PDB file of C-alpha atoms in Angstrom:
ATOM      1  CA  MET A   1      -0.053   0.180   0.011  1.00  0.00           C
ATOM      2  CA  TYR A   2       1.262   3.854  -1.175  1.00  0.00           C
ATOM      3  CA  ARG A   3       2.437   5.765   1.870  1.00  0.00           C
ATOM      4  CA  ALA A   4       2.786   9.536   1.355  1.00  0.00           C
ATOM      5  CA  PRO A   5       6.491  10.496   2.269  1.00  0.00           C
ATOM      6  CA  ARG A   6       6.683  11.500   6.019  1.00  0.00           C
ATOM      7  CA  ALA A   7       7.066  15.481   6.073  1.00  0.00           C
ATOM      8  CA  PRO A   8      10.587  16.694   6.765  1.00  0.00           C
ATOM      9  CA  ILE A   9      11.855  17.960  10.123  1.00  0.00           C
ATOM     10  CA  LEU A  10      13.132  21.379  10.181  1.00  0.00           C
ATOM     11  CA  SER A  11      15.770  22.106  13.268  1.00  0.00           C
ATOM     12  CA  THR A  12      15.256  26.264  12.875  1.00  0.00           C
ATOM     13  CA  LEU A  13      14.054  28.866  11.120  1.00  0.00           C
ATOM     14  CA  ASP A  14      16.988  30.812  11.370  1.00  0.00           C
ATOM     15  CA  PRO A  15      19.376  31.234   8.878  1.00  0.00           C
ATOM     16  CA  HIS A  16      22.304  31.831  10.863  1.00  0.00           C
ATOM     17  CA  ARG A  17      21.816  28.465  12.544  1.00  0.00           C
ATOM     18  CA  LEU A  18      20.911  25.764   9.189  1.00  0.00           C
ATOM     19  CA  THR A  19      22.357  22.810   8.871  1.00  0.00           C
ATOM     20  CA  ARG A  20      22.230  20.011   5.716  1.00  0.00           C
ATOM     21  CA  THR A  21      18.975  18.332   7.354  1.00  0.00           C
ATOM     22  CA  ASP A  22      17.434  21.558   7.087  1.00  0.00           C
ATOM     23  CA  TYR A  23      17.490  21.422   3.107  1.00  0.00           C
ATOM     24  CA  VAL A  24      14.326  20.956   1.388  1.00  0.00           C
ATOM     25  CA  ASP A  25      13.144  20.352  -2.132  1.00  0.00           C
ATOM     26  CA  LEU A  26       9.843  21.630  -3.038  1.00  0.00           C
ATOM     27  CA  SER A  27       9.950  21.659  -6.909  1.00  0.00           C
ATOM     28  CA  ASN A  28       6.626  21.110  -8.649  1.00  0.00           C
ATOM     29  CA  LYS A  29       4.823  20.531  -5.783  1.00  0.00           C
ATOM     30  CA  ALA A  30       1.185  22.031  -5.031  1.00  0.00           C
ATOM     31  CA  LYS A  31       1.518  21.679  -1.235  1.00  0.00           C
ATOM     32  CA  PHE A  32       5.090  21.659   1.093  1.00  0.00           C
ATOM     33  CA  LEU A  33       3.999  19.989   4.332  1.00  0.00           C
ATOM     34  CA  PHE A  34       6.749  20.187   7.042  1.00  0.00           C
ATOM     35  CA  ARG A  35       7.407  19.903  10.791  1.00  0.00           C
ATOM     36  CA  LEU A  36       9.627  22.074  13.230  1.00  0.00           C
ATOM     37  CA  LEU A  37       9.920  19.395  16.446  1.00  0.00           C
ATOM     38  CA  PRO A  38       8.623  15.817  15.952  1.00  0.00           C
ATOM     39  CA  SER A  39       5.817  16.542  18.065  1.00  0.00           C
ATOM     40  CA  TYR A  40       4.385  19.151  16.245  1.00  0.00           C
ATOM     41  CA  GLU A  41       1.804  18.772  13.563  1.00  0.00           C
ATOM     42  CA  THR A  42       2.552  19.329  10.250  1.00  0.00           C
ATOM     43  CA  THR A  43       2.538  22.808   8.948  1.00  0.00           C
ATOM     44  CA  SER A  44       1.547  23.246   4.724  1.00  0.00           C
ATOM     45  CA  ILE A  45       3.095  26.100   2.590  1.00  0.00           C
ATOM     46  CA  PHE A  46       1.706  27.181  -1.056  1.00  0.00           C
ATOM     47  CA  PHE A  47       3.902  28.581  -4.038  1.00  0.00           C
ATOM     48  CA  ASP A  48       0.714  30.467  -4.981  1.00  0.00           C
ATOM     49  CA  VAL A  49      -3.280  30.410  -6.038  1.00  0.00           C
ATOM     50  CA  ALA A  50      -5.283  31.375  -8.900  1.00  0.00           C
ATOM     51  CA  PRO A  51      -9.142  31.072 -10.081  1.00  0.00           C
ATOM     52  CA  LYS A  52     -10.259  27.972 -11.169  1.00  0.00           C
ATOM     53  CA  LYS A  53     -10.481  27.822 -14.981  1.00  0.00           C
ATOM     54  CA  GLY A  54     -13.799  28.257 -16.474  1.00  0.00           C
ATOM     55  CA  VAL A  55     -15.340  29.247 -13.193  1.00  0.00           C
ATOM     56  CA  LYS A  56     -16.725  32.697 -13.680  1.00  0.00           C
ATOM     57  CA  SER A  57     -17.844  34.381 -10.401  1.00  0.00           C
ATOM     58  CA  ALA A  58     -17.579  37.292  -8.709  1.00  0.00           C
ATOM     59  CA  PHE A  59     -16.016  35.243  -5.835  1.00  0.00           C
ATOM     60  CA  PRO A  60     -14.194  32.118  -7.867  1.00  0.00           C
ATOM     61  CA  SER A  61     -12.728  28.961  -6.241  1.00  0.00           C
ATOM     62  CA  LYS A  62      -9.055  29.206  -5.811  1.00  0.00           C
ATOM     63  CA  ARG A  63      -6.367  26.066  -7.351  1.00  0.00           C
ATOM     64  CA  ALA A  64      -3.288  25.867  -6.175  1.00  0.00           C
ATOM     65  CA  ILE A  65       0.055  26.710  -8.335  1.00  0.00           C
ATOM     66  CA  SER A  66       2.960  24.494  -7.532  1.00  0.00           C
ATOM     67  CA  PHE A  67       6.625  25.696  -7.042  1.00  0.00           C
ATOM     68  CA  PRO A  68       8.463  26.319 -10.014  1.00  0.00           C
ATOM     69  CA  PRO A  69      11.093  23.534 -10.678  1.00  0.00           C
ATOM     70  CA  ASN A  70      14.614  23.327  -9.429  1.00  0.00           C
ATOM     71  CA  THR A  71      13.082  24.654  -5.864  1.00  0.00           C
ATOM     72  CA  ALA A  72      15.557  23.364  -3.618  1.00  0.00           C
ATOM     73  CA  GLY A  73      17.026  25.324  -0.554  1.00  0.00           C
ATOM     74  CA  PHE A  74      16.326  26.519   3.282  1.00  0.00           C
ATOM     75  CA  LEU A  75      12.987  27.634   4.557  1.00  0.00           C
ATOM     76  CA  TYR A  76      13.840  30.707   6.886  1.00  0.00           C
ATOM     77  CA  TYR A  77      12.620  33.830   8.899  1.00  0.00           C
ATOM     78  CA  HIS A  78      13.602  36.949   7.044  1.00  0.00           C
ATOM     79  CA  THR A  79      14.120  39.650   9.703  1.00  0.00           C
ATOM     80  CA  PRO A  80      14.071  43.042   8.124  1.00  0.00           C
ATOM     81  CA  SER A  81      17.129  45.722   7.788  1.00  0.00           C
ATOM     82  CA  GLY A  82      17.562  49.310   7.616  1.00  0.00           C
ATOM     83  CA  ASP A  83      14.034  51.548   7.010  1.00  0.00           C
ATOM     84  CA  ALA A  84      11.947  48.415   6.719  1.00  0.00           C
ATOM     85  CA  SER A  85       9.574  47.613   9.621  1.00  0.00           C
ATOM     86  CA  PRO A  86      10.346  45.134  12.158  1.00  0.00           C
ATOM     87  CA  PHE A  87       6.931  43.687  10.833  1.00  0.00           C
ATOM     88  CA  GLU A  88       7.945  43.352   7.590  1.00  0.00           C
ATOM     89  CA  GLY A  89       9.579  40.168   8.188  1.00  0.00           C
ATOM     90  CA  GLY A  90       7.940  36.523   7.257  1.00  0.00           C
ATOM     91  CA  LEU A  91       8.943  33.343   5.880  1.00  0.00           C
ATOM     92  CA  ARG A  92      10.687  33.057   2.725  1.00  0.00           C
ATOM     93  CA  ILE A  93      12.822  30.276   0.701  1.00  0.00           C
ATOM     94  CA  ARG A  94      16.140  30.618  -0.472  1.00  0.00           C
ATOM     95  CA  VAL A  95      16.927  28.883  -3.328  1.00  0.00           C
ATOM     96  CA  THR A  96      20.805  27.598  -2.894  1.00  0.00           C
ATOM     97  CA  PRO A  97      23.118  25.660  -5.644  1.00  0.00           C
ATOM     98  CA  ASP A  98      23.562  22.787  -2.631  1.00  0.00           C
ATOM     99  CA  ASN A  99      22.598  21.467   0.825  1.00  0.00           C
ATOM    100  CA  SER A 100      25.604  23.396   2.747  1.00  0.00           C
ATOM    101  CA  SER A 101      24.525  25.946   4.831  1.00  0.00           C
ATOM    102  CA  TRP A 102      27.357  28.224   3.386  1.00  0.00           C
ATOM    103  CA  GLY A 103      25.671  28.333   0.373  1.00  0.00           C
ATOM    104  CA  PHE A 104      22.776  30.028   1.578  1.00  0.00           C
ATOM    105  CA  ASP A 105      24.871  33.527   1.159  1.00  0.00           C
ATOM    106  CA  ARG A 106      24.969  32.369  -2.319  1.00  0.00           C
ATOM    107  CA  GLY A 107      21.775  31.685  -3.045  1.00  0.00           C
ATOM    108  CA  ARG A 108      18.320  33.629  -3.994  1.00  0.00           C
ATOM    109  CA  ASP A 109      15.053  34.158  -2.302  1.00  0.00           C
ATOM    110  CA  LEU A 110      12.512  32.404  -3.908  1.00  0.00           C
ATOM    111  CA  LEU A 111      10.334  35.150  -6.244  1.00  0.00           C
ATOM    112  CA  ALA A 112       6.813  34.652  -6.213  1.00  0.00           C
ATOM    113  CA  PRO A 113       4.358  35.174  -9.705  1.00  0.00           C
ATOM    114  CA  THR A 114       4.543  38.738  -9.109  1.00  0.00           C
ATOM    115  CA  GLY A 115       8.550  38.980  -9.057  1.00  0.00           C
ATOM    116  CA  PHE A 116       8.517  40.071  -5.842  1.00  0.00           C
ATOM    117  CA  PRO A 117      10.100  37.254  -3.285  1.00  0.00           C
ATOM    118  CA  TRP A 118       7.964  34.840  -1.756  1.00  0.00           C
ATOM    119  CA  GLN A 119       7.355  34.996   1.685  1.00  0.00           C
ATOM    120  CA  THR A 120       4.478  34.917   4.159  1.00  0.00           C
ATOM    121  CA  ASN A 121       4.723  37.520   6.042  1.00  0.00           C
ATOM    122  CA  LEU A 122       4.472  37.612  10.227  1.00  0.00           C
ATOM    123  CA  LEU A 123       0.912  39.530   9.872  1.00  0.00           C
ATOM    124  CA  GLN A 124      -0.234  36.333   8.984  1.00  0.00           C
ATOM    125  CA  ILE A 125       1.728  34.125  11.080  1.00  0.00           C
ATOM    126  CA  ALA A 126       0.632  35.683  14.561  1.00  0.00           C
ATOM    127  CA  ARG A 127      -3.094  35.811  13.567  1.00  0.00           C
ATOM    128  CA  VAL A 128      -3.495  32.493  11.470  1.00  0.00           C
ATOM    129  CA  VAL A 129      -4.072  29.064  13.596  1.00  0.00           C
ATOM    130  CA  ARG A 130      -2.532  27.028  11.471  1.00  0.00           C
ATOM    131  CA  TRP A 131       0.404  28.673  12.376  1.00  0.00           C
ATOM    132  CA  GLN A 132       0.764  27.937  16.049  1.00  0.00           C
ATOM    133  CA  HIS A 133       3.902  26.082  15.879  1.00  0.00           C
ATOM    134  CA  VAL A 134       5.839  28.997  13.606  1.00  0.00           C
ATOM    135  CA  ARG A 135       5.372  31.358  16.212  1.00  0.00           C
ATOM    136  CA  GLU A 136       6.088  28.891  18.910  1.00  0.00           C
ATOM    137  CA  THR A 137       9.360  28.722  17.058  1.00  0.00           C
ATOM    138  CA  LEU A 138      10.088  31.893  16.089  1.00  0.00           C
ATOM    139  CA  LEU A 139      10.024  33.164  20.203  1.00  0.00           C
ATOM    140  CA  GLN A 140      11.779  30.022  21.010  1.00  0.00           C
ATOM    141  CA  GLU A 141      15.301  31.734  18.722  1.00  0.00           C
ATOM    142  CA  ASN A 142      14.047  35.204  19.498  1.00  0.00           C
ATOM    143  CA  LEU A 143      13.481  35.912  15.601  1.00  0.00           C
ATOM    144  CA  VAL A 144      10.259  37.711  17.045  1.00  0.00           C
ATOM    145  CA  THR A 145       9.535  39.044  20.901  1.00  0.00           C
ATOM    146  CA  PRO A 146       6.594  38.412  22.273  1.00  0.00           C
ATOM    147  CA  ALA A 147       5.319  42.050  22.251  1.00  0.00           C
ATOM    148  CA  ARG A 148       5.568  42.211  18.006  1.00  0.00           C
ATOM    149  CA  LEU A 149       3.171  39.182  18.344  1.00  0.00           C
ATOM    150  CA  ALA A 150       0.910  40.475  20.228  1.00  0.00           C
ATOM    151  CA  TRP A 151       0.690  43.690  18.304  1.00  0.00           C
ATOM    152  CA  CYS A 152       0.035  42.066  14.900  1.00  0.00           C
ATOM    153  CA  ARG A 153      -2.779  40.567  16.899  1.00  0.00           C
ATOM    154  CA  GLU A 154      -4.342  43.176  18.188  1.00  0.00           C
ATOM    155  CA  CYS A 155      -3.342  45.866  15.391  1.00  0.00           C
ATOM    156  CA  ALA A 156      -6.808  44.646  13.606  1.00  0.00           C
ATOM    157  CA  PRO A 157      -9.959  42.911  14.988  1.00  0.00           C
ATOM    158  CA  PRO A 158      -9.937  38.972  14.515  1.00  0.00           C
ATOM    159  CA  PHE A 159     -12.613  39.011  12.114  1.00  0.00           C
ATOM    160  CA  ILE A 160     -10.720  41.240   9.180  1.00  0.00           C
ATOM    161  CA  THR A 161      -8.415  39.065   7.184  1.00  0.00           C
ATOM    162  CA  ILE A 162      -5.354  41.203   6.292  1.00  0.00           C
ATOM    163  CA  PRO A 163      -4.404  40.752   3.002  1.00  0.00           C
ATOM    164  CA  LEU A 164      -0.675  39.059   2.024  1.00  0.00           C
ATOM    165  CA  LEU A 165       0.747  42.491   0.375  1.00  0.00           C
ATOM    166  CA  SER A 166       0.953  45.256   3.134  1.00  0.00           C
ATOM    167  CA  LEU A 167       2.108  48.558   2.850  1.00  0.00           C
ATOM    168  CA  PHE A 168       4.289  49.992   5.587  1.00  0.00           C
ATOM    169  CA  ARG A 169       5.937  53.064   4.301  1.00  0.00           C
ATOM    170  CA  LEU A 170       4.475  55.549   1.661  1.00  0.00           C
ATOM    171  CA  THR A 171       6.791  54.546  -0.876  1.00  0.00           C
ATOM    172  CA  GLN A 172       7.420  51.319  -1.137  1.00  0.00           C
ATOM    173  CA  GLU A 173       7.160  49.332  -3.906  1.00  0.00           C
ATOM    174  CA  PHE A 174       4.518  46.784  -4.699  1.00  0.00           C
ATOM    175  CA  PRO A 175       3.016  44.859  -7.705  1.00  0.00           C
ATOM    176  CA  ILE A 176      -0.311  45.710  -9.561  1.00  0.00           C
ATOM    177  CA  VAL A 177      -2.237  42.739 -11.725  1.00  0.00           C
ATOM    178  CA  PHE A 178      -4.756  45.015 -13.269  1.00  0.00           C
ATOM    179  CA  GLU A 179      -6.937  41.940 -13.444  1.00  0.00           C
ATOM    180  CA  SER A 180      -7.107  41.055  -9.673  1.00  0.00           C
ATOM    181  CA  GLN A 181      -8.461  43.523  -7.027  1.00  0.00           C
ATOM    182  CA  ASN A 182      -5.209  43.770  -5.377  1.00  0.00           C
ATOM    183  CA  PRO A 183      -5.959  43.417  -1.683  1.00  0.00           C
ATOM    184  CA  PHE A 184      -3.663  45.179   0.389  1.00  0.00           C
ATOM    185  CA  ALA A 185      -3.420  46.370   3.713  1.00  0.00           C
ATOM    186  CA  PHE A 186      -1.696  50.036   4.804  1.00  0.00           C
ATOM    187  CA  VAL A 187       0.212  49.298   8.132  1.00  0.00           C
ATOM    188  CA  GLY A 188       1.695  51.725  10.584  1.00  0.00           C
ATOM    189  CA  ASP A 189      -0.213  52.709  13.978  1.00  0.00           C
ATOM    190  CA  ARG A 190      -2.854  50.698  13.320  1.00  0.00           C
ATOM    191  CA  VAL A 191      -4.003  48.415   9.551  1.00  0.00           C
ATOM    192  CA  TYR A 192      -6.377  49.629   7.554  1.00  0.00           C
ATOM    193  CA  PRO A 193      -7.395  47.078   4.969  1.00  0.00           C
ATOM    194  CA  SER A 194      -7.805  47.845   1.019  1.00  0.00           C
ATOM    195  CA  SER A 195      -7.099  47.180  -2.604  1.00  0.00           C
ATOM    196  CA  VAL A 196      -5.605  48.483  -5.523  1.00  0.00           C
ATOM    197  CA  SER A 197      -8.652  48.321  -7.361  1.00  0.00           C
ATOM    198  CA  ASN A 198     -11.147  50.655  -4.836  1.00  0.00           C
ATOM    199  CA  LEU A 199      -8.082  53.567  -5.102  1.00  0.00           C
ATOM    200  CA  LEU A 200      -8.078  53.129  -9.089  1.00  0.00           C
ATOM    201  CA  SER A 201     -11.578  52.774  -9.665  1.00  0.00           C
ATOM    202  CA  GLN A 202     -11.443  56.212 -12.019  1.00  0.00           C
ATOM    203  CA  PHE A 203     -10.893  53.115 -14.827  1.00  0.00           C
ATOM    204  CA  ALA A 204     -13.916  52.007 -14.273  1.00  0.00           C
ATOM    205  CA  LYS A 205     -15.159  55.773 -15.215  1.00  0.00           C
ATOM    206  CA  VAL A 206     -13.836  56.166 -17.713  1.00  0.00           C
ATOM    207  CA  ASP A 207     -13.708  52.562 -20.121  1.00  0.00           C
ATOM    208  CA  PRO A 208     -16.839  51.302 -19.797  1.00  0.00           C
ATOM    209  CA  PHE A 209     -15.613  47.925 -21.012  1.00  0.00           C
ATOM    210  CA  GLY A 210     -13.902  46.966 -17.747  1.00  0.00           C
ATOM    211  CA  TRP A 211     -10.491  47.155 -16.596  1.00  0.00           C
ATOM    212  CA  PRO A 212      -6.962  46.722 -17.977  1.00  0.00           C
ATOM    213  CA  THR A 213      -4.893  43.568 -18.069  1.00  0.00           C
ATOM    214  CA  GLY A 214      -1.350  43.142 -17.672  1.00  0.00           C
ATOM    215  CA  SER A 215       0.905  43.733 -14.538  1.00  0.00           C
ATOM    216  CA  ILE A 216       3.571  46.340 -13.264  1.00  0.00           C
ATOM    217  CA  SER A 217       5.579  47.487  -9.895  1.00  0.00           C
ATOM    218  CA  ALA A 218       4.804  50.883  -8.876  1.00  0.00           C
ATOM    219  CA  ARG A 219       4.921  52.584  -5.810  1.00  0.00           C
ATOM    220  CA  PHE A 220       3.185  55.969  -4.654  1.00  0.00           C
ATOM    221  CA  GLU A 221       4.554  59.288  -5.147  1.00  0.00           C
ATOM    222  CA  PRO A 222       3.695  62.184  -2.731  1.00  0.00           C
ATOM    223  CA  ALA A 223       3.091  65.949  -4.376  1.00  0.00           C
ATOM    224  CA  ILE A 224       1.184  68.896  -3.051  1.00  0.00           C
ATOM    225  CA  ARG A 225      -1.345  70.422  -6.063  1.00  0.00           C
ATOM    226  CA  ASP A 226      -3.149  73.510  -4.882  1.00  0.00           C
ATOM    227  CA  GLY A 227      -2.600  72.968  -1.273  1.00  0.00           C
ATOM    228  CA  ARG A 228      -4.193  69.200  -1.213  1.00  0.00           C
ATOM    229  CA  ARG A 229      -2.129  66.351  -0.715  1.00  0.00           C
ATOM    230  CA  MET A 230      -2.000  64.163  -3.600  1.00  0.00           C
ATOM    231  CA  VAL A 231      -0.459  60.633  -4.501  1.00  0.00           C
ATOM    232  CA  HIS A 232       0.448  59.229  -8.092  1.00  0.00           C
ATOM    233  CA  LEU A 233       1.731  55.898  -9.509  1.00  0.00           C
ATOM    234  CA  ARG A 234       5.338  55.721 -10.393  1.00  0.00           C
ATOM    235  CA  ILE A 235       5.926  52.854 -12.204  1.00  0.00           C
ATOM    236  CA  THR A 236       8.932  51.044 -11.394  1.00  0.00           C
ATOM    237  CA  ARG A 237       8.680  47.998 -13.945  1.00  0.00           C
ATOM    238  CA  ALA A 238       7.248  48.179 -16.910  1.00  0.00           C
ATOM    239  CA  ALA A 239       4.317  45.908 -18.261  1.00  0.00           C
ATOM    240  CA  GLU A 240       5.845  42.634 -19.806  1.00  0.00           C
ATOM    241  CA  HIS A 241       2.977  42.889 -22.419  1.00  0.00           C
ATOM    242  CA  HIS A 242       0.334  45.767 -23.755  1.00  0.00           C
ATOM    243  CA  ILE A 243      -1.921  46.791 -21.589  1.00  0.00           C
ATOM    244  CA  GLU A 244      -5.595  47.700 -23.220  1.00  0.00           C
ATOM    245  CA  GLY A 245      -8.275  50.207 -22.057  1.00  0.00           C
ATOM    246  CA  PRO A 246      -7.745  53.620 -20.433  1.00  0.00           C
ATOM    247  CA  VAL A 247      -4.258  52.741 -19.450  1.00  0.00           C
ATOM    248  CA  VAL A 248      -1.478  54.292 -21.407  1.00  0.00           C
ATOM    249  CA  LYS A 249       0.780  51.751 -21.631  1.00  0.00           C
ATOM    250  CA  PRO A 250       3.441  52.130 -18.479  1.00  0.00           C
ATOM    251  CA  GLU A 251       7.054  52.814 -19.101  1.00  0.00           C
ATOM    252  CA  GLU A 252       9.320  51.918 -16.001  1.00  0.00           C
ATOM    253  CA  GLY A 253       9.911  55.646 -14.654  1.00  0.00           C
ATOM    254  CA  GLN A 254       6.935  57.247 -15.666  1.00  0.00           C
ATOM    255  CA  LEU A 255       4.098  58.151 -13.922  1.00  0.00           C
ATOM    256  CA  LEU A 256       0.464  55.952 -14.409  1.00  0.00           C
ATOM    257  CA  HIS A 257      -1.318  57.673 -17.394  1.00  0.00           C
ATOM    258  CA  LEU A 258      -5.004  57.080 -18.082  1.00  0.00           C
ATOM    259  CA  ARG A 259      -7.211  58.556 -20.939  1.00  0.00           C
ATOM    260  CA  PHE A 260     -10.271  60.293 -20.424  1.00  0.00           C
ATOM    261  CA  PRO A 261     -13.270  60.385 -22.964  1.00  0.00           C
ATOM    262  CA  GLY A 262     -12.988  63.815 -24.876  1.00  0.00           C
ATOM    263  CA  GLU A 263      -9.439  64.769 -23.852  1.00  0.00           C
ATOM    264  CA  MET A 264      -6.271  64.919 -26.388  1.00  0.00           C
ATOM    265  CA  GLN A 265      -3.843  64.165 -23.916  1.00  0.00           C
ATOM    266  CA  ALA A 266      -3.686  61.482 -21.072  1.00  0.00           C
ATOM    267  CA  ARG A 267      -3.025  62.824 -17.415  1.00  0.00           C
ATOM    268  CA  PRO A 268      -1.660  61.068 -14.558  1.00  0.00           C
ATOM    269  CA  TRP A 269      -3.458  59.396 -12.132  1.00  0.00           C
ATOM    270  CA  GLY A 270      -3.980  61.069  -9.034  1.00  0.00           C
ATOM    271  CA  PHE A 271      -5.466  60.534  -5.713  1.00  0.00           C
ATOM    272  CA  ASP A 272      -6.785  63.360  -3.065  1.00  0.00           C
ATOM    273  CA  ILE A 273      -5.954  61.537   0.368  1.00  0.00           C
ATOM    274  CA  ASP A 274      -7.976  64.245   1.973  1.00  0.00           C
ATOM    275  CA  ALA A 275     -10.824  65.009   0.171  1.00  0.00           C
ATOM    276  CA  THR A 276     -11.858  60.607   0.119  1.00  0.00           C
ATOM    277  CA  ARG A 277     -13.639  58.582   2.983  1.00  0.00           C
ATOM    278  CA  GLY A 278     -12.560  55.011   3.193  1.00  0.00           C
ATOM    279  CA  ASP A 279     -10.087  52.857   4.713  1.00  0.00           C
ATOM    280  CA  GLY A 280      -7.924  53.651   1.274  1.00  0.00           C
ATOM    281  CA  ALA A 281      -7.688  57.296   2.495  1.00  0.00           C
ATOM    282  CA  ALA A 282      -7.025  56.714   5.969  1.00  0.00           C
ATOM    283  CA  GLY A 283      -4.401  54.649   5.390  1.00  0.00           C
ATOM    284  CA  LEU A 284      -2.624  56.584   2.847  1.00  0.00           C
ATOM    285  CA  ARG A 285      -2.961  59.797   5.494  1.00  0.00           C
ATOM    286  CA  MET A 286      -1.479  57.451   8.032  1.00  0.00           C
ATOM    287  CA  LEU A 287       1.689  56.548   5.745  1.00  0.00           C
ATOM    288  CA  TRP A 288       1.833  59.997   5.249  1.00  0.00           C
ATOM    289  CA  ASP A 289       1.993  61.630   8.117  1.00  0.00           C
ATOM    290  CA  ALA A 290       4.560  59.082   9.501  1.00  0.00           C
ATOM    291  CA  ALA A 291       7.133  60.306   6.842  1.00  0.00           C
ATOM    292  CA  LYS A 292       6.571  63.433   7.796  1.00  0.00           C
ATOM    293  CA  MET A 293       6.436  65.385   4.326  1.00  0.00           C
TER     294      MET A 293
END
């Protein structure tokens, strides 16, 4: 009778304490199971999810996207540095050429389909039940503090799901997939859930045929216009293919521009953060104030 292979037992999530036995191969797996102690239950991670093909619904079911080929290395906790918030840490996968611990420094972090590092961030680890053993390990290894985990649990009511993508700084780079709602959270002294589609709702107003397609990377760029606090979107990675709709094809280094009916020239997208209600505007105001613009 077939028996599935046992989930590997990892000795640590500290990148400075990794050994050969912590080396794992996730290649082509839809789900990866692991344990952090022999007595612990298994914990699972996924590479990504996407709507099931052929299912048209406002809330379609999801299917797992397998890890890419040649995804072998070490699961570890990434500790943020520099001007990054301590809450930007999370679980990452370091793809390495072999299973030697010194190979960690020669490796690279696995990238998600967005082109950004694959990561399960601390806000999810602190708030989701299935990450209990990961939380315990992070505390035992002094990778996070009890106070930091407590803040993550208390920063928003338990019934609020905090998206995987979180923005901690006004000018932080982030991915935009135009076909997606792009849920994210502004994180500062509290958490404001929002989505790119809500902030960029001008698309629906100027194009009766719906959203554009394609993906870019961008960051919010603050500006003062006639005494008003505005944010624009500065493109940091251009679209990989042509984007249809009211959006002028994004070019790296340029502001995101829209075409409006009856106007000859496209205009930069802009959002007045003080003239708009809602969590998105509140989150932008919070990060603007924190940046002491």
